[in-house]
Amino acid sequence: MELDIQCEEMSPSRWAELLTTMKSCKTIRLDDCNLSSSNCKDLSSIINTNPFLTELKLNNNELGDAGVEYLCKGLLTPSCSLQKLWLQNCNLTSACCETLRSVLSAQPSLTELHVGDNRLGTAGVKVLCQGMMNPSCKLQKLQLEYCELTADIVEALNAALQSKPTLKELSLSNNTLGDTAVKQLCQGLVEASCNLELLHLENCGITSDSCMEISAVLRNKSSLMDLSVGDNKIGDSGLALLCQGLMHPSCKIQKLWLWDCDLTSASCKDLSRLISTKESLTEISLIDNNLRDSGMEMLCQALKDPKSKLQELWVRECGLTTACCKAVSSALSTNKHLKVLHIGENKLGDAGVELLCEGLMHPNCNIQSLWLGNCDLTAGCCATLATAMATKQCLTELDLSYNPLEDEGIRKICEALKKPSCNFV
């Protein structure tokens, strides 16, 4: 049984009612429920007495260090079977890390720890790394985004990585690591025995200087399927270095996020080669890069390659105009795998969307989700969009936010939604 409640103020009577339910739950999710340390006393008892509980999610509650101390008392009992613990944005500091270290050292059932958006600091996470190094720790996923980490954390992280072959996911986004630290981290990842599947390093102060080392991880860790280095100024030169690893035969990347990386159309030649030849790649985000129409046309040519298996393409806010829409339409009419296209925040205009719909209506096109928010659209293109909505049964999601469609355009869209052939959910 699952208990999944979000954004609910807990009165004493409501809390007492839920506690009875929690005694037999396998999953408890109570995000944004205004919980405090006093609630954690009760939750500790639930953890101790409910042998079925495997997931506890308490994000965005003011638990504080005192609350985590209470939780850990339950987590340290022999009867605890918890596997996944989410404590994101719970007002935690380094003061609670010694207790969490004890849990990591003593509780082999715990495989996921999500403590991002807490002021743990480098000192606190160093303590967590000590717990990870205990042979009893079987952690597979560690999320440390927005934890106020600095370059000094890397030595402790690498030591933990060396001793933790079970680790599959590591998220360090939004910490001021810098190039030197990221290079050291990548060297540690190459040497570590863990089969890392996910590495997130968004907004970590990375430039092109780190990209050769990240490329080495891609070459040497065939297990790595999800890489995010968005919001780092790697530029075209950094992307070229990354592609050396991405194109290596041993690389099996599936999801690649490169949003806001200072890329231009010059990167699109390498990206096109990647899309057209790397059959494992199913999702790529290039949001907020200045690709322009010429770059998008190169990407579209790659999408038409039979070897391309891309399912999701995110090119929002990439400086695109009507001029690239014929190429996009041609790609849509050729590629049978693409299911999600985010192309909003570009000045496509009505004429551009009319062209897109030609490809959208082709029998080969299997698009399920199309995002066209803030694309300078008016009521003039709504009749064509309405036809696509009513006849393209695979299409279930269409975003038209921030376009001046006015009443006339909205009426046409609503008429399409009423038709039985429209499969929008």
Short mmCIF file of C-alpha atoms in Angstrom, two decimals:
data_model
loop_
_atom_site.label_atom_id
_atom_site.label_comp_id
_atom_site.label_asym_id
_atom_site.label_seq_id
_atom_site.Cartn_x
_atom_site.Cartn_y
_atom_site.Cartn_z
CA MET A 1 0.00 0.00 0.00
CA GLU A 2 1.16 3.56 -0.77
CA LEU A 3 0.52 6.81 1.03
CA ASP A 4 1.17 9.75 -1.31
CA ILE A 5 0.17 13.20 -0.03
CA GLN A 6 1.55 16.55 -1.14
CA CYS A 7 0.99 20.16 -0.06
CA GLU A 8 -1.38 19.40 2.83
CA GLU A 9 -1.33 21.11 6.21
CA MET A 10 -1.42 18.42 8.88
CA SER A 11 -3.87 18.99 11.73
CA PRO A 12 -3.32 16.79 14.83
CA SER A 13 -6.42 14.71 14.02
CA ARG A 14 -5.39 14.26 10.39
CA TRP A 15 -1.87 13.26 11.44
CA ALA A 16 -3.21 10.71 13.93
CA GLU A 17 -5.42 9.25 11.20
CA LEU A 18 -2.48 8.95 8.81
CA LEU A 19 -0.24 7.32 11.41
CA THR A 20 -2.66 4.40 11.59
CA THR A 21 -2.47 4.02 7.80
CA MET A 22 1.33 4.29 7.76
CA LYS A 23 1.74 1.18 9.91
CA SER A 24 1.14 -1.05 6.88
CA CYS A 25 2.45 1.14 4.01
CA LYS A 26 5.27 0.11 1.72
CA THR A 27 5.74 3.68 0.48
CA ILE A 28 5.17 6.95 2.37
CA ARG A 29 5.43 10.25 0.50
CA LEU A 30 4.68 13.45 2.41
CA ASP A 31 6.29 16.25 0.40
CA ASP A 32 5.40 19.87 1.30
CA CYS A 33 3.22 18.91 4.25
CA ASN A 34 4.60 21.40 6.79
CA LEU A 35 6.10 18.62 8.89
CA SER A 36 8.54 19.39 11.67
CA SER A 37 10.88 17.52 14.01
CA SER A 38 7.94 16.53 16.23
CA ASN A 39 6.42 14.56 13.35
CA CYS A 40 9.72 12.76 12.94
CA LYS A 41 9.32 11.17 16.38
CA ASP A 42 6.20 9.42 15.12
CA LEU A 43 7.82 8.54 11.79
CA SER A 44 10.77 6.98 13.62
CA SER A 45 8.34 4.67 15.39
CA ILE A 46 6.73 3.78 12.05
CA ILE A 47 10.14 2.95 10.56
CA ASN A 48 10.88 0.75 13.56
CA THR A 49 7.58 -1.14 13.60
CA ASN A 50 6.61 -1.35 9.91
CA PRO A 51 8.75 -4.07 8.28
CA PHE A 52 7.11 -3.41 4.89
CA LEU A 53 8.26 0.23 4.58
CA THR A 54 10.86 0.58 1.80
CA GLU A 55 10.47 4.22 0.67
CA LEU A 56 10.15 7.39 2.75
CA LYS A 57 9.91 10.76 0.99
CA LEU A 58 9.80 13.92 3.09
CA ASN A 59 11.02 16.64 0.71
CA ASN A 60 10.34 20.33 1.39
CA ASN A 61 9.53 20.02 5.08
CA GLU A 62 11.23 21.94 7.92
CA LEU A 63 12.51 18.83 9.66
CA GLY A 64 15.86 20.29 10.66
CA ASP A 65 18.78 18.39 12.12
CA ALA A 66 16.71 17.43 15.17
CA GLY A 67 14.11 15.78 12.96
CA VAL A 68 16.71 13.71 11.16
CA GLU A 69 18.14 12.61 14.51
CA TYR A 70 14.72 11.17 15.38
CA LEU A 71 14.38 9.46 11.98
CA CYS A 72 17.79 7.88 12.28
CA LYS A 73 16.86 6.23 15.57
CA GLY A 74 14.28 4.26 13.63
CA LEU A 75 16.62 3.71 10.70
CA LEU A 76 19.23 2.15 12.99
CA THR A 77 16.90 -0.51 14.38
CA PRO A 78 17.45 -4.08 13.11
CA SER A 79 13.84 -4.34 11.92
CA CYS A 80 14.22 -1.40 9.48
CA SER A 81 13.96 -2.37 5.80
CA LEU A 82 14.03 1.12 4.27
CA GLN A 83 15.63 1.30 0.83
CA LYS A 84 14.94 4.87 -0.36
CA LEU A 85 15.19 8.02 1.75
CA TRP A 86 14.34 11.49 0.37
CA LEU A 87 15.18 14.52 2.52
CA GLN A 88 15.58 17.28 -0.09
CA ASN A 89 15.16 20.86 1.15
CA CYS A 90 14.55 19.91 4.78
CA ASN A 91 16.71 22.61 6.41
CA LEU A 92 19.53 20.22 7.22
CA THR A 93 23.11 21.20 8.01
CA SER A 94 26.39 19.40 8.59
CA ALA A 95 25.25 18.78 12.18
CA CYS A 96 23.06 15.84 11.11
CA CYS A 97 25.70 14.17 8.94
CA GLU A 98 27.31 12.14 11.72
CA THR A 99 23.97 10.46 12.43
CA LEU A 100 23.38 9.86 8.71
CA ARG A 101 26.90 8.40 8.49
CA SER A 102 25.90 5.89 11.18
CA VAL A 103 22.88 4.87 9.11
CA LEU A 104 25.00 4.44 5.96
CA SER A 105 27.48 2.32 7.92
CA ALA A 106 24.92 0.12 9.63
CA GLN A 107 21.93 -0.18 7.27
CA PRO A 108 22.69 -2.33 4.20
CA SER A 109 19.07 -2.11 2.99
CA LEU A 110 19.48 1.63 2.19
CA THR A 111 20.22 2.00 -1.53
CA GLU A 112 19.10 5.60 -2.22
CA LEU A 113 19.88 8.79 -0.31
CA HIS A 114 18.53 12.11 -1.61
CA VAL A 115 19.72 15.05 0.51
CA GLY A 116 20.02 17.82 -2.07
CA ASP A 117 19.11 21.45 -1.39
CA ASN A 118 20.42 21.29 2.17
CA ARG A 119 23.36 23.26 3.59
CA LEU A 120 25.44 20.20 4.37
CA GLY A 121 28.63 21.78 3.11
CA THR A 122 31.88 20.10 2.25
CA ALA A 123 32.54 19.16 5.89
CA GLY A 124 29.18 17.42 6.23
CA VAL A 125 29.44 15.44 3.00
CA LYS A 126 32.97 14.32 3.93
CA VAL A 127 31.36 12.67 6.95
CA LEU A 128 28.77 10.98 4.70
CA CYS A 129 31.60 9.67 2.53
CA GLN A 130 33.08 7.96 5.59
CA GLY A 131 29.80 6.11 6.00
CA MET A 132 29.82 5.11 2.34
CA MET A 133 33.24 3.53 2.77
CA ASN A 134 31.90 1.05 5.31
CA PRO A 135 31.58 -2.42 3.73
CA SER A 136 28.00 -2.67 5.03
CA CYS A 137 26.93 0.32 2.94
CA LYS A 138 25.26 -0.74 -0.32
CA LEU A 139 24.28 2.70 -1.59
CA GLN A 140 23.36 2.86 -5.29
CA LYS A 141 22.07 6.44 -5.68
CA LEU A 142 23.45 9.57 -4.04
CA GLN A 143 21.91 13.00 -4.73
CA LEU A 144 23.85 16.03 -3.46
CA GLU A 145 22.58 18.94 -5.55
CA TYR A 146 22.68 22.42 -3.97
CA CYS A 147 24.64 21.23 -0.94
CA GLU A 148 27.19 24.09 -0.89
CA LEU A 149 30.04 21.79 -1.87
CA THR A 150 33.43 23.08 -3.01
CA ALA A 151 36.43 21.57 -4.78
CA ASP A 152 37.69 20.22 -1.44
CA ILE A 153 35.03 17.48 -1.46
CA VAL A 154 36.54 15.55 -4.37
CA GLU A 155 39.22 13.64 -2.46
CA ALA A 156 36.63 12.23 -0.04
CA LEU A 157 34.21 11.45 -2.89
CA ASN A 158 36.88 9.61 -4.85
CA ALA A 159 37.82 7.55 -1.80
CA ALA A 160 34.16 6.61 -1.38
CA LEU A 161 33.84 5.76 -5.08
CA GLN A 162 36.86 3.48 -4.89
CA SER A 163 35.23 1.49 -2.11
CA LYS A 164 31.67 1.48 -3.43
CA PRO A 165 31.18 -0.76 -6.49
CA THR A 166 27.40 -0.63 -5.93
CA LEU A 167 27.07 3.10 -6.75
CA LYS A 168 25.09 3.69 -9.96
CA GLU A 169 23.92 7.32 -9.76
CA LEU A 170 25.79 10.43 -8.59
CA SER A 171 24.32 13.91 -8.78
CA LEU A 172 26.49 16.88 -7.82
CA SER A 173 24.75 19.63 -9.80
CA ASN A 174 24.67 23.23 -8.58
CA ASN A 175 27.81 23.05 -6.48
CA THR A 176 30.87 25.25 -7.10
CA LEU A 177 33.33 22.50 -7.97
CA GLY A 178 35.26 24.06 -10.86
CA ASP A 179 37.44 22.46 -13.53
CA THR A 180 40.25 21.19 -11.31
CA ALA A 181 37.89 19.30 -9.02
CA VAL A 182 35.84 17.88 -11.89
CA LYS A 183 39.02 16.62 -13.55
CA GLN A 184 39.99 14.85 -10.31
CA LEU A 185 36.50 13.43 -9.94
CA CYS A 186 36.55 12.06 -13.49
CA GLN A 187 39.94 10.46 -12.94
CA GLY A 188 38.52 8.81 -9.84
CA LEU A 189 35.46 7.60 -11.75
CA VAL A 190 37.64 6.03 -14.45
CA GLU A 191 39.64 4.16 -11.81
CA ALA A 192 36.65 3.19 -9.64
CA SER A 193 35.06 -0.24 -9.96
CA CYS A 194 31.51 1.12 -9.79
CA ASN A 195 29.27 0.76 -12.83
CA LEU A 196 28.04 4.34 -12.86
CA GLU A 197 24.85 4.83 -14.91
CA LEU A 198 24.02 8.49 -14.15
CA LEU A 199 26.31 11.50 -13.67
CA HIS A 200 24.83 14.99 -13.21
CA LEU A 201 27.19 17.96 -13.10
CA GLU A 202 24.93 20.87 -14.05
CA ASN A 203 26.10 24.36 -13.04
CA CYS A 204 29.37 23.18 -11.52
CA GLY A 205 31.66 25.81 -13.01
CA ILE A 206 32.87 23.54 -15.81
CA THR A 207 34.55 24.88 -18.94
CA SER A 208 36.13 23.19 -21.95
CA ASP A 209 39.17 22.47 -19.73
CA SER A 210 37.29 19.59 -18.04
CA CYS A 211 35.81 18.06 -21.15
CA MET A 212 38.69 15.75 -22.04
CA GLU A 213 38.40 14.11 -18.62
CA ILE A 214 34.60 13.80 -18.89
CA SER A 215 35.17 12.29 -22.33
CA ALA A 216 37.47 9.70 -20.73
CA VAL A 217 34.65 8.68 -18.37
CA LEU A 218 32.37 8.21 -21.38
CA ARG A 219 34.97 6.02 -23.08
CA ASN A 220 35.78 3.92 -20.03
CA LYS A 221 32.39 3.56 -18.37
CA SER A 222 30.14 1.74 -20.81
CA SER A 223 27.55 1.61 -18.01
CA LEU A 224 27.07 5.41 -18.16
CA MET A 225 23.70 6.10 -19.79
CA ASP A 226 22.71 9.54 -18.43
CA LEU A 227 25.07 12.55 -18.53
CA SER A 228 24.03 16.10 -17.72
CA VAL A 229 26.48 18.97 -17.95
CA GLY A 230 23.94 21.71 -18.63
CA ASP A 231 24.47 25.30 -17.47
CA ASN A 232 28.24 25.05 -17.87
CA LYS A 233 30.18 27.19 -20.34
CA ILE A 234 31.89 24.38 -22.25
CA GLY A 235 31.40 26.01 -25.66
CA ASP A 236 31.91 24.45 -29.08
CA SER A 237 35.47 23.38 -28.26
CA GLY A 238 34.31 21.53 -25.14
CA LEU A 239 31.51 19.82 -27.04
CA ALA A 240 33.98 18.60 -29.65
CA LEU A 241 36.03 16.97 -26.86
CA LEU A 242 32.93 15.39 -25.31
CA CYS A 243 31.95 13.95 -28.67
CA GLN A 244 35.24 12.04 -28.83
CA GLY A 245 34.04 10.03 -25.85
CA LEU A 246 30.41 9.96 -26.92
CA MET A 247 31.33 8.53 -30.32
CA HIS A 248 33.55 5.81 -28.85
CA PRO A 249 32.16 2.33 -29.57
CA SER A 250 32.08 1.45 -25.85
CA CYS A 251 29.92 4.49 -24.97
CA LYS A 252 26.25 3.55 -24.54
CA ILE A 253 24.84 6.98 -23.68
CA GLN A 254 21.04 7.27 -23.75
CA LYS A 255 20.31 10.68 -22.24
CA LEU A 256 22.48 13.75 -22.85
CA TRP A 257 21.66 17.19 -21.43
CA LEU A 258 23.66 20.12 -22.81
CA TRP A 259 21.33 23.04 -22.09
CA ASP A 260 22.85 26.53 -21.85
CA CYS A 261 26.38 25.39 -22.68
CA ASP A 262 27.35 28.29 -24.97
CA LEU A 263 27.01 26.09 -28.05
CA THR A 264 26.54 27.55 -31.55
CA SER A 265 25.75 26.15 -34.97
CA ALA A 266 29.43 25.15 -35.15
CA SER A 267 28.68 22.33 -32.67
CA CYS A 268 25.86 20.95 -34.79
CA LYS A 269 28.15 19.07 -37.14
CA ASP A 270 29.44 16.96 -34.25
CA LEU A 271 25.97 16.70 -32.73
CA SER A 272 24.52 15.59 -36.06
CA ARG A 273 27.11 12.86 -36.39
CA LEU A 274 26.26 11.74 -32.86
CA ILE A 275 22.49 11.68 -33.49
CA SER A 276 22.83 9.84 -36.78
CA THR A 277 25.25 7.13 -35.60
CA LYS A 278 24.86 6.60 -31.84
CA GLU A 279 21.88 4.25 -31.78
CA SER A 280 21.76 4.14 -27.97
CA LEU A 281 21.02 7.89 -27.77
CA THR A 282 17.31 8.47 -27.15
CA GLU A 283 17.16 11.94 -25.54
CA ILE A 284 19.14 15.16 -26.01
CA SER A 285 18.55 18.62 -24.57
CA LEU A 286 20.10 21.63 -26.32
CA ILE A 287 17.88 24.28 -24.71
CA ASP A 288 19.14 27.86 -24.65
CA ASN A 289 22.04 27.39 -27.06
CA ASN A 290 22.46 29.69 -30.05
CA LEU A 291 22.12 26.96 -32.71
CA ARG A 292 20.22 29.11 -35.22
CA ASP A 293 18.42 27.81 -38.29
CA SER A 294 21.60 26.53 -39.93
CA GLY A 295 22.40 24.38 -36.90
CA MET A 296 18.86 23.04 -36.66
CA GLU A 297 18.91 22.08 -40.32
CA MET A 298 22.00 19.95 -39.67
CA LEU A 299 20.29 18.24 -36.73
CA CYS A 300 17.23 17.54 -38.89
CA GLN A 301 19.37 15.92 -41.54
CA ALA A 302 20.76 13.61 -38.85
CA LEU A 303 17.24 12.74 -37.68
CA LYS A 304 16.48 11.47 -41.17
CA ASP A 305 19.29 8.91 -40.95
CA PRO A 306 17.84 5.39 -40.50
CA LYS A 307 20.31 4.70 -37.70
CA SER A 308 18.98 7.57 -35.57
CA LYS A 309 16.89 6.28 -32.66
CA LEU A 310 16.35 9.64 -30.95
CA GLN A 311 13.00 9.84 -29.14
CA GLU A 312 13.21 13.26 -27.45
CA LEU A 313 14.72 16.49 -28.79
CA TRP A 314 14.71 19.69 -26.74
CA VAL A 315 15.65 22.82 -28.74
CA ARG A 316 13.73 25.50 -26.87
CA GLU A 317 15.15 29.03 -27.07
CA CYS A 318 17.76 28.20 -29.71
CA GLY A 319 17.34 31.21 -32.02
CA LEU A 320 15.18 29.34 -34.54
CA THR A 321 12.80 30.95 -37.05
CA THR A 322 10.38 29.97 -39.80
CA ALA A 323 13.40 29.31 -42.04
CA CYS A 324 14.22 25.97 -40.37
CA CYS A 325 10.67 24.62 -40.27
CA LYS A 326 10.77 22.95 -43.68
CA ALA A 327 13.76 20.91 -42.51
CA VAL A 328 12.00 20.05 -39.23
CA SER A 329 8.91 18.99 -41.17
CA SER A 330 10.99 16.75 -43.41
CA ALA A 331 12.59 15.13 -40.35
CA LEU A 332 9.17 14.54 -38.78
CA SER A 333 7.92 12.86 -41.93
CA THR A 334 10.96 10.55 -42.04
CA ASN A 335 11.84 9.70 -38.44
CA LYS A 336 9.56 7.07 -36.88
CA HIS A 337 11.22 7.14 -33.45
CA LEU A 338 10.87 10.79 -32.37
CA LYS A 339 8.10 11.12 -29.80
CA VAL A 340 8.81 14.41 -28.00
CA LEU A 341 9.80 17.73 -29.59
CA HIS A 342 10.32 20.83 -27.45
CA ILE A 343 10.76 23.72 -29.87
CA GLY A 344 9.13 26.56 -27.93
CA GLU A 345 10.62 30.02 -27.29
CA ASN A 346 11.58 30.27 -30.96
CA LYS A 347 10.13 32.68 -33.53
CA LEU A 348 8.52 30.06 -35.77
CA GLY A 349 5.36 32.04 -36.52
CA ASP A 350 2.19 30.74 -38.13
CA ALA A 351 3.95 29.97 -41.40
CA GLY A 352 6.53 27.84 -39.60
CA VAL A 353 3.91 25.85 -37.72
CA GLU A 354 1.95 25.27 -40.91
CA LEU A 355 5.11 23.65 -42.30
CA LEU A 356 5.64 21.60 -39.12
CA CYS A 357 2.11 20.26 -39.37
CA GLU A 358 2.81 18.89 -42.83
CA GLY A 359 5.45 16.63 -41.33
CA LEU A 360 3.34 15.99 -38.25
CA MET A 361 0.51 14.64 -40.38
CA HIS A 362 2.74 12.23 -42.29
CA PRO A 363 2.04 8.53 -41.54
CA ASN A 364 5.69 8.01 -40.50
CA CYS A 365 5.47 10.64 -37.76
CA ASN A 366 4.84 9.25 -34.26
CA ILE A 367 5.10 12.47 -32.23
CA GLN A 368 3.25 12.27 -28.90
CA SER A 369 4.25 15.58 -27.31
CA LEU A 370 4.82 18.87 -29.15
CA TRP A 371 5.80 22.06 -27.31
CA LEU A 372 5.23 25.35 -29.16
CA GLY A 373 5.01 27.83 -26.29
CA ASN A 374 5.91 31.46 -27.06
CA CYS A 375 6.49 30.86 -30.79
CA ASP A 376 4.75 34.01 -32.13
CA LEU A 377 1.66 32.02 -33.10
CA THR A 378 -1.78 33.53 -33.74
CA ALA A 379 -5.25 32.25 -34.55
CA GLY A 380 -4.05 31.94 -38.14
CA CYS A 381 -2.40 28.56 -37.54
CA CYS A 382 -5.04 27.10 -35.21
CA ALA A 383 -7.18 25.49 -37.90
CA THR A 384 -4.17 23.46 -39.07
CA LEU A 385 -3.21 22.58 -35.48
CA ALA A 386 -6.80 21.55 -34.77
CA THR A 387 -6.77 19.22 -37.77
CA ALA A 388 -3.57 17.62 -36.52
CA MET A 389 -5.04 17.20 -33.02
CA ALA A 390 -8.18 15.55 -34.35
CA THR A 391 -6.53 13.20 -36.82
CA LYS A 392 -3.08 12.37 -35.41
CA GLN A 393 -4.01 9.80 -32.81
CA CYS A 394 -0.49 9.41 -31.40
CA LEU A 395 -0.44 13.13 -30.44
CA THR A 396 -1.56 13.45 -26.80
CA GLU A 397 0.13 16.67 -25.63
CA LEU A 398 0.41 20.12 -27.23
CA ASP A 399 1.78 23.21 -25.48
CA LEU A 400 0.66 26.54 -26.95
CA SER A 401 1.36 28.74 -23.91
CA TYR A 402 2.24 32.42 -24.32
CA ASN A 403 0.93 32.72 -27.86
CA PRO A 404 -1.70 35.40 -28.73
CA LEU A 405 -4.23 32.90 -30.10
CA GLU A 406 -7.19 34.96 -28.86
CA ASP A 407 -10.76 33.68 -28.68
CA GLU A 408 -10.90 32.70 -32.34
CA GLY A 409 -7.87 30.42 -32.08
CA ILE A 410 -8.89 28.92 -28.74
CA ARG A 411 -12.34 28.04 -30.11
CA LYS A 412 -10.75 26.06 -32.96
CA ILE A 413 -8.50 24.19 -30.51
CA CYS A 414 -11.45 23.41 -28.23
CA GLU A 415 -13.52 22.08 -31.12
CA ALA A 416 -10.70 19.65 -31.91
CA LEU A 417 -10.56 18.51 -28.27
CA LYS A 418 -14.26 17.58 -28.43
CA LYS A 419 -13.81 15.19 -31.32
CA PRO A 420 -13.75 11.46 -30.45
CA SER A 421 -10.68 10.97 -32.60
CA CYS A 422 -8.66 13.38 -30.40
CA ASN A 423 -6.59 11.42 -27.88
CA PHE A 424 -5.43 14.28 -25.65
CA VAL A 425 -5.35 13.29 -22.00
#
